[in-house]
Short mmCIF file of C-alpha atoms and ligand atoms in Angstrom, two decimals:
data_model
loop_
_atom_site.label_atom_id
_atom_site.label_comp_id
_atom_site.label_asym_id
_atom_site.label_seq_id
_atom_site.Cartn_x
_atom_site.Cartn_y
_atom_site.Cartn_z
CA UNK Z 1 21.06 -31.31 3.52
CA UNK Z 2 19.50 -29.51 0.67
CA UNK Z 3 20.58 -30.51 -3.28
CA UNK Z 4 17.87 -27.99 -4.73
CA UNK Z 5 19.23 -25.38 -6.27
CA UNK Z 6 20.82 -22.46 -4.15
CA UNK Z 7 20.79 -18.88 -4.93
CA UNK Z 8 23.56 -16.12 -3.59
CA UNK Z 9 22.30 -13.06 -1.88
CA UNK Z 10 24.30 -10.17 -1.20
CA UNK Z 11 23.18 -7.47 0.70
CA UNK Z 12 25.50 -4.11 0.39
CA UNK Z 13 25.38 -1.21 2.19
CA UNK Z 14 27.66 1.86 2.87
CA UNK Z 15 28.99 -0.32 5.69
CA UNK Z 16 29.08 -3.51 5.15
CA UNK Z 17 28.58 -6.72 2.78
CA UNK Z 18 26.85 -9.56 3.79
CA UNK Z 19 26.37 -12.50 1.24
CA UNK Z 20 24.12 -15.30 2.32
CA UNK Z 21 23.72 -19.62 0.22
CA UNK Z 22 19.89 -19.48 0.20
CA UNK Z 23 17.38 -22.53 -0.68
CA UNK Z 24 14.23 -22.32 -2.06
CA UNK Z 25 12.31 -21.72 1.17
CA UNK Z 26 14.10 -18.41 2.19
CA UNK Z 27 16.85 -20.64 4.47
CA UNK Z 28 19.87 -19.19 4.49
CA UNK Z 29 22.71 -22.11 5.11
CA UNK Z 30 25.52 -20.53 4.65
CA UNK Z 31 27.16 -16.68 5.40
CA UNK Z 32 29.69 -13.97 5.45
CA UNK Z 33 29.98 -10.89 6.00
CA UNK Z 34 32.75 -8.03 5.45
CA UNK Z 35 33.00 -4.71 5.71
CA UNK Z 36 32.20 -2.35 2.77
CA UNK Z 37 36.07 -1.71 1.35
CA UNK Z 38 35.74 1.82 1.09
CA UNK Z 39 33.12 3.30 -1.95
CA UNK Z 40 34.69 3.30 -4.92
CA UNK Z 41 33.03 1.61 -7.68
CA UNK Z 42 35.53 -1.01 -8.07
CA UNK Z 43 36.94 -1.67 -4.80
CA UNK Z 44 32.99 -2.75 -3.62
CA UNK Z 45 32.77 -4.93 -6.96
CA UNK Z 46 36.16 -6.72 -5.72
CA UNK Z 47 34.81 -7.05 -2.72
CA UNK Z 48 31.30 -8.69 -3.59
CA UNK Z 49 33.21 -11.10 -6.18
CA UNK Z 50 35.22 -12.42 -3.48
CA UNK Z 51 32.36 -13.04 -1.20
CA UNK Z 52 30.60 -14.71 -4.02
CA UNK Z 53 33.36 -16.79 -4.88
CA UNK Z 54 34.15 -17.84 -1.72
CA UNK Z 55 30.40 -18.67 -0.78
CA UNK Z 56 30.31 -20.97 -4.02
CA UNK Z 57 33.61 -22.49 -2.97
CA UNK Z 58 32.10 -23.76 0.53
CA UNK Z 59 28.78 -24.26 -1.03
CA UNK Z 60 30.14 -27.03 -2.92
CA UNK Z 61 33.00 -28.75 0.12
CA UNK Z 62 29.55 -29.29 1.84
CA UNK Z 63 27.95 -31.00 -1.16
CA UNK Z 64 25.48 -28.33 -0.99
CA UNK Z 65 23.22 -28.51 -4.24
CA UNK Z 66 23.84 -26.01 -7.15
CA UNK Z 67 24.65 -22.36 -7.25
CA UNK Z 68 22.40 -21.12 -10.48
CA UNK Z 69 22.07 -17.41 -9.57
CA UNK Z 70 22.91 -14.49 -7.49
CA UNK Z 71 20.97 -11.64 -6.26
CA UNK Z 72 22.03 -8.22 -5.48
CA UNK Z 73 20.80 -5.79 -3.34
CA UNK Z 74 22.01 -2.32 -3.66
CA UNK Z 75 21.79 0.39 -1.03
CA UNK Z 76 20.88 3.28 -3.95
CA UNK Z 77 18.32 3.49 -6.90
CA UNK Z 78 18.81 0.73 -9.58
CA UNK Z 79 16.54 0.76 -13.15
CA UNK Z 80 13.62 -1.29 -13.68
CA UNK Z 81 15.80 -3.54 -15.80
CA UNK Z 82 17.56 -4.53 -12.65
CA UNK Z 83 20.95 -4.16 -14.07
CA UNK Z 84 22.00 -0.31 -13.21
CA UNK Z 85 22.56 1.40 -9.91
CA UNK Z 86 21.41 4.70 -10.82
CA UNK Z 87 22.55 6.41 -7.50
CA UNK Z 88 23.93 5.27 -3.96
CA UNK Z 89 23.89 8.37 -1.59
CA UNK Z 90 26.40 6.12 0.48
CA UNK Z 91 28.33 4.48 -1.98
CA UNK Z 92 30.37 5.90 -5.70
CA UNK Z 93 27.97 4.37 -7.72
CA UNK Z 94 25.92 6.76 -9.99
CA UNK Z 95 24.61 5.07 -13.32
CA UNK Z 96 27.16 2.09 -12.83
CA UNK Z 97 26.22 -0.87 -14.73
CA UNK Z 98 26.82 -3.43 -11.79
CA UNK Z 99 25.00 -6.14 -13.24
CA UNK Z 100 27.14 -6.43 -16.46
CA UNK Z 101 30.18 -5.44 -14.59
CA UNK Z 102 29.61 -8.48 -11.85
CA UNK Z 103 28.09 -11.16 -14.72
CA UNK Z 104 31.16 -10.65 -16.25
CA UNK Z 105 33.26 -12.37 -13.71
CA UNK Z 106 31.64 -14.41 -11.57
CA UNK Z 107 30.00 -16.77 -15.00
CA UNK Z 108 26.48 -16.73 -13.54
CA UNK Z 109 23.20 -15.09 -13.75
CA UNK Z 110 23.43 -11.67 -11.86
CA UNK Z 111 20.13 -9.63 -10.66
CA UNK Z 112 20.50 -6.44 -9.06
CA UNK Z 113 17.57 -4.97 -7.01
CA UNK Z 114 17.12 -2.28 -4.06
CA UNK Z 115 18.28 -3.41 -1.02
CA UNK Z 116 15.20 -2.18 0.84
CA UNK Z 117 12.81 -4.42 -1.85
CA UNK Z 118 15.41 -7.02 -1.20
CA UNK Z 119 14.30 -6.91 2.45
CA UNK Z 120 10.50 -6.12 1.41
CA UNK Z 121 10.08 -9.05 -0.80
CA UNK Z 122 11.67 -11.57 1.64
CA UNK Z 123 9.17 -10.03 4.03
CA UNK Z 124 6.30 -10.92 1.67
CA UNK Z 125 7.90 -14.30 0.85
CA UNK Z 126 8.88 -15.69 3.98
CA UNK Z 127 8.33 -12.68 6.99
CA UNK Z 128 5.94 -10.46 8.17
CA UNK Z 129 3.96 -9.55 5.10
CA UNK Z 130 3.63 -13.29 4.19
CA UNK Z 131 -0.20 -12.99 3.21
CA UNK Z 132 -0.76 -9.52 2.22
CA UNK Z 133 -0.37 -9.24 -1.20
CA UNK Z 134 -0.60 -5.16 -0.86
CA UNK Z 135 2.09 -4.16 1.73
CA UNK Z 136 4.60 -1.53 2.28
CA UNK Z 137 7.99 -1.90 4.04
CA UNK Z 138 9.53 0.95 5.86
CA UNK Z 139 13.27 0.71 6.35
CA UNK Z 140 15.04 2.45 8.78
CA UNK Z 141 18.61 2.87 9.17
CA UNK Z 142 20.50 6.28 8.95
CA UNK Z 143 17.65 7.25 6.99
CA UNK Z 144 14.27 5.58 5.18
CA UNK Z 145 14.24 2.99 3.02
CA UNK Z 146 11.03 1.32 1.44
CA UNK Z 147 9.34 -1.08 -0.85
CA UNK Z 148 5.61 -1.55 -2.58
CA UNK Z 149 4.40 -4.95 -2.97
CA UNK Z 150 0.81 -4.83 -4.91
CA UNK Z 151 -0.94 -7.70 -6.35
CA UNK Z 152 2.22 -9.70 -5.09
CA UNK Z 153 4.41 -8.14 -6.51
CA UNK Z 154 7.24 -5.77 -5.85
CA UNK Z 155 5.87 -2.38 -7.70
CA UNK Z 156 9.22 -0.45 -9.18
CA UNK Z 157 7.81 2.60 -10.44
CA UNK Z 158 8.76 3.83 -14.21
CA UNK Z 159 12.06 4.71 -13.41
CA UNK Z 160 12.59 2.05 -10.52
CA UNK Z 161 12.28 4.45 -7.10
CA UNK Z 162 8.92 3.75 -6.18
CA UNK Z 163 8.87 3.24 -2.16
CA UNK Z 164 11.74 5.73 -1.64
CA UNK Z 165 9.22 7.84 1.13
CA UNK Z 166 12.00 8.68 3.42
CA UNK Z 167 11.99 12.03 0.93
CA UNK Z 168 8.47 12.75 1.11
CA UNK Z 169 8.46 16.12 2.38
CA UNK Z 170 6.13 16.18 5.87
CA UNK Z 171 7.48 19.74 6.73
CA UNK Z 172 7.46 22.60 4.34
CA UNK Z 173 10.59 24.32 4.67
CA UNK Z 174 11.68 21.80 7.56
CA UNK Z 175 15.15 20.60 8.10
CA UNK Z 176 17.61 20.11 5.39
CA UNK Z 177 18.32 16.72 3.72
CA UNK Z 178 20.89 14.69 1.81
CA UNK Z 179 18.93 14.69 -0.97
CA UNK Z 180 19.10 18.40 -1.68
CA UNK Z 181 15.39 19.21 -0.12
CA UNK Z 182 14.09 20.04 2.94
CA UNK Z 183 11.93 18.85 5.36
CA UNK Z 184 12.15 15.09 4.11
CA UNK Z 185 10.70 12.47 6.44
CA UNK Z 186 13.63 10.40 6.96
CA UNK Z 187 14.87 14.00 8.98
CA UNK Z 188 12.43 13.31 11.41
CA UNK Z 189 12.00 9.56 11.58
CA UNK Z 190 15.13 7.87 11.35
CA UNK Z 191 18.39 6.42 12.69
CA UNK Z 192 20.17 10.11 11.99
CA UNK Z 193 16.93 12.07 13.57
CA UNK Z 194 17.45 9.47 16.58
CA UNK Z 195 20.27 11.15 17.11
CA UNK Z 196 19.47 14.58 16.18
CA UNK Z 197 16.73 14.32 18.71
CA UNK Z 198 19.71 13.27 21.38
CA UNK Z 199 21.96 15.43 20.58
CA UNK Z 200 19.73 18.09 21.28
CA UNK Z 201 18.43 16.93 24.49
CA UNK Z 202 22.50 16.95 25.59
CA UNK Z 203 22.74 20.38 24.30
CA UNK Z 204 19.69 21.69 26.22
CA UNK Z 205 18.89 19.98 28.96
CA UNK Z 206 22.13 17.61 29.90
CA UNK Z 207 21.25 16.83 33.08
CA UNK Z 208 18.13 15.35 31.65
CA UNK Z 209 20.09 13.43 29.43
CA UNK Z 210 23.18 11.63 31.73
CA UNK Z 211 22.90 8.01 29.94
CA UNK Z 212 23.48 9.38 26.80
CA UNK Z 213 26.24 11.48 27.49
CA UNK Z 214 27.99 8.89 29.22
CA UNK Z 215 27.47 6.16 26.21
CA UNK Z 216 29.50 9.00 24.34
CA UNK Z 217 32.34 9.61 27.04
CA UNK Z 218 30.64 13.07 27.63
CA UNK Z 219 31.00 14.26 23.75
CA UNK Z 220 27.31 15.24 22.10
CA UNK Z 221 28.69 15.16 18.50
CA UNK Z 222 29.59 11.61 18.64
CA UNK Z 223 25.65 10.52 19.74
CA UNK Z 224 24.28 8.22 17.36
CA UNK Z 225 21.09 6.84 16.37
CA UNK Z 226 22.02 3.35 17.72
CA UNK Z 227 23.39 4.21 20.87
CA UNK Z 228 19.49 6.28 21.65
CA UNK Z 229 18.26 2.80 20.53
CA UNK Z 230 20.55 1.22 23.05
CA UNK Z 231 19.94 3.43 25.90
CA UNK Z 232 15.94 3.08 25.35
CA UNK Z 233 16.59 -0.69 24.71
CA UNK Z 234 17.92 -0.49 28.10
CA UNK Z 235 15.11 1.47 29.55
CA UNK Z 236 16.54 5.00 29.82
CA UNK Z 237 13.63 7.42 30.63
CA UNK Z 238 15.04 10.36 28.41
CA UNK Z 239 16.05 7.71 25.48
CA UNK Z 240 12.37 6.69 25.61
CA UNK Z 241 10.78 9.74 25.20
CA UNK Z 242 13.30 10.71 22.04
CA UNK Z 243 12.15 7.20 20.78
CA UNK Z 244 8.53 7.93 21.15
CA UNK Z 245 9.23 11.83 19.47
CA UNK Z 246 10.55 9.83 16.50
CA UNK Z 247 7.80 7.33 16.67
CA UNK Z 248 5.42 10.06 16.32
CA UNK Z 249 6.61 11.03 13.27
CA UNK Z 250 7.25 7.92 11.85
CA UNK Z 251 3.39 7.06 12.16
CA UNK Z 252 2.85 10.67 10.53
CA UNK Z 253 4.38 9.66 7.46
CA UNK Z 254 2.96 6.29 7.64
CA UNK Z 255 -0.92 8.34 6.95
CA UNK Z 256 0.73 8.83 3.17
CA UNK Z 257 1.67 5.51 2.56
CA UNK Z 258 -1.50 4.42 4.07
CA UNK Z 259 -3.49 6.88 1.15
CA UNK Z 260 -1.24 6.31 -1.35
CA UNK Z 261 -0.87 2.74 -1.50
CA UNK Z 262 -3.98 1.31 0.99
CA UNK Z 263 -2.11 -1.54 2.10
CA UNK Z 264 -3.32 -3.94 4.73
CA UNK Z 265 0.22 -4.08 6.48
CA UNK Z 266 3.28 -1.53 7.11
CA UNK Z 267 6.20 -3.70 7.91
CA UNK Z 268 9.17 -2.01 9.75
CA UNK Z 269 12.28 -3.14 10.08
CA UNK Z 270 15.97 -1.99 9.62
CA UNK Z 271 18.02 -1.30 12.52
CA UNK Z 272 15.90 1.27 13.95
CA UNK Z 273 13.31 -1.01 13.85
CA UNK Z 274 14.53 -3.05 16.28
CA UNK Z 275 13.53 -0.77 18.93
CA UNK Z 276 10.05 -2.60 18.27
CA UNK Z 277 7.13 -1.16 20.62
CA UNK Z 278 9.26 1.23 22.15
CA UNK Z 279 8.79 2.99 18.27
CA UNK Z 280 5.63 1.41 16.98
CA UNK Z 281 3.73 1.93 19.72
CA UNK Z 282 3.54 5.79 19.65
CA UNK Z 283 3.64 5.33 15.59
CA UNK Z 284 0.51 3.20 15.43
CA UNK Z 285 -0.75 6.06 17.88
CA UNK Z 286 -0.38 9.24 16.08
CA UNK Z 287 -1.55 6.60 13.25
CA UNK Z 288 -4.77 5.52 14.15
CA UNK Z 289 -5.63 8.58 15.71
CA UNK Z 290 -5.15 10.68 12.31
CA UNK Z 291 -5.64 7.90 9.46
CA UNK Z 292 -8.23 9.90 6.96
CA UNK Z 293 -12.35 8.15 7.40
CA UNK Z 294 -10.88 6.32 10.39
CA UNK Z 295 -13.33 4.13 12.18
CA UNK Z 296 -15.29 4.15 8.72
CA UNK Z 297 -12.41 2.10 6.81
CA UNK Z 298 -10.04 -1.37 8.04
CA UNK Z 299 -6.48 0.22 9.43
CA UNK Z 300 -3.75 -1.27 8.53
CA UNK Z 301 -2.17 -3.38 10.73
CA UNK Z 302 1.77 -1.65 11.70
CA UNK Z 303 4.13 -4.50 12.46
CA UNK Z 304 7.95 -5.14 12.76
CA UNK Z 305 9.71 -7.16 10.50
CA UNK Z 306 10.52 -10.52 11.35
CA UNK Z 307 13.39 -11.73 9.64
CA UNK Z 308 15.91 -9.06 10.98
CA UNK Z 309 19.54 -8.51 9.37
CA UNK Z 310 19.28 -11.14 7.07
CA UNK Z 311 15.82 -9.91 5.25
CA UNK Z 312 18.32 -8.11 2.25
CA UNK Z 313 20.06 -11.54 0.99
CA UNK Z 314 16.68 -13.83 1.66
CA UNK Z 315 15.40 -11.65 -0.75
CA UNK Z 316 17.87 -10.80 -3.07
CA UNK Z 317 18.21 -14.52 -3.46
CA UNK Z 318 14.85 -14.96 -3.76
CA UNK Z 319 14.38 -12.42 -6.45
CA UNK Z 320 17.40 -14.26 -8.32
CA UNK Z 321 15.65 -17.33 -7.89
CA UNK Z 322 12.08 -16.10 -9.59
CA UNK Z 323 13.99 -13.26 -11.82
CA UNK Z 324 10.76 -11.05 -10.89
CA UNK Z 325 9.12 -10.30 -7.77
ZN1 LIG W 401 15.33 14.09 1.31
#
């Protein structure tokens, strides 16, 4: 039983809100998890209040040590002070002041962060990137996510949206995003381009793609980017090749990370990630093959996160914890 002190981390996406007791060694021994309560601004702050409340309530019924902190992570763009969600594409917040808002109420030290350097840092801390003190994380769920960590340390950026790649444009005039642009990366290499990629195939060539339609009761529209993940996790021919289509591009934009930042590891994770070599694989392919002065230069190594769903509260504790990162 640990009596060090504990730190909270709550993860919060458009979806969901998981809150995890963490010690000092990125363990989490205690969580919970809800659903996101719709998106306004103060239904979600409800919402993360309870969970912290009730974690703190349990922590100490099992004589856990001390709750001294609690770390945020934020699906949207917070400020380099770490106390302002900027913007949330998913969720109402747009310049909300979430870390006054939630220190107000639950009487401790509140820390608000990205949720994808959330996941980055406990990568570097405890996961994947342990060891590389210049690393980028790719995140991908409906769309990209990402972190820096240089000199080890999670870089922000002057404004706080350093790592946010998914909108790097890799196709003049390509398709449209949600950000207002076209031909973003995360419309090519993500959960949603999963599924744009299988929806597609249905449309065309439907014989081609029989698992698919049949994990949506025969409707296209309602194709996701998890159920292509769960028909190639399950070894569907067509599922594969829309995996490795995607793959492909995701090691495309992986070439400007790799000039941009020169790390010595890419970390991917998120719930697309978990499609593991089925993705990385032909990413590391159309990598290697185009990475600028290759076989004159060290590649960096492309890996997938290790520490899964719970990466976003190990690290948003963690961050709590150190109050930098
Ligand atoms: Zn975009």
């Amino acid at each position: 039983m640990s009596d060090g002190e504990l730190t909270l981390g709550i993860d919060i996406g458009g979806t969901k809100i998981a809150g995890g007791l963490v010690d000092d060694a990125g363990t989490v021994l205690d969580c919970l998890r809800k659903e996101t309560p719709g998106h306004a601004v103060a239904a979600v702050e409800e919402a993360i209040v309870g969970v912290v409340d009730e974690l703190c309530d349990r922590a100490s019924g099992s004589g856990y040590g001390p709750v001294v902190a609690v770390g945020i992570g934020a699906a949207g763009w917070v400020s380099t002070d770490r106390s302002t969600v900027l913007f949330s594409p998913h969720l109402a917040w747009r310049n909300t002041p979430l870390r006054a808002h939630l220190t107000q109420r639950v009487s401790l030290p509140v820390w608000v962060d990205n949720d994808a350097n959330a996941a980055a840092w406990a990568e570097y801390r405890f996961g994947a990137a342990r060891g590389h003190d210049t690393a980028a994380c790719v995140t991908l769920g409906t769309g990209i996510g990402g972190a820096v960590i240089s000199a080890g340390r999670l870089q922000r950026g002057a404004f706080g949206v350093a790592g946010e790649w998914g909108h790097t444009r890799v196709v003049p005039d390509g398709r449209r995003c949600v950000c207002g642009n076209r031909g973003c990366w995360e419309q090519y290499a993500s959960g949603r381009a999963l599924a744009r990629v299988g929806q597609e195939l249905i449309e065309v060539a439907p014989a081609a793609a029989s698992a698919l339609l049949t994990a949506v009761q025969g409707d296209g529209t309602r194709l996701t980017g998890a159920d292509v993940t769960a028909a190639a996790l399950a070894g569907d021919p067509a599922a594969i090749e829309l995996v490795r289509e995607v793959g492909t591009w995701l090691g495309e934009g992986m070439l400007t990370i790799a000039m941009v930042i020169d790390p010595s590891v890419i970390v991917v994770g998120g719930g697309v990630g978990a499609l593991g070599e089925l993705l990385l694989g032909p990413a590391r392919q159309r990598f290697t093959a185009a990475l600028p002065g290759r076989g004159y230069r060290p590649t960096p190594e492309i890996v997938e996160a290790s520490l899964g769903a719970d990466a976003g509260m190990i690290g948003a504790a963690d961050l709590a914890r150190n109050k930098l990162g």
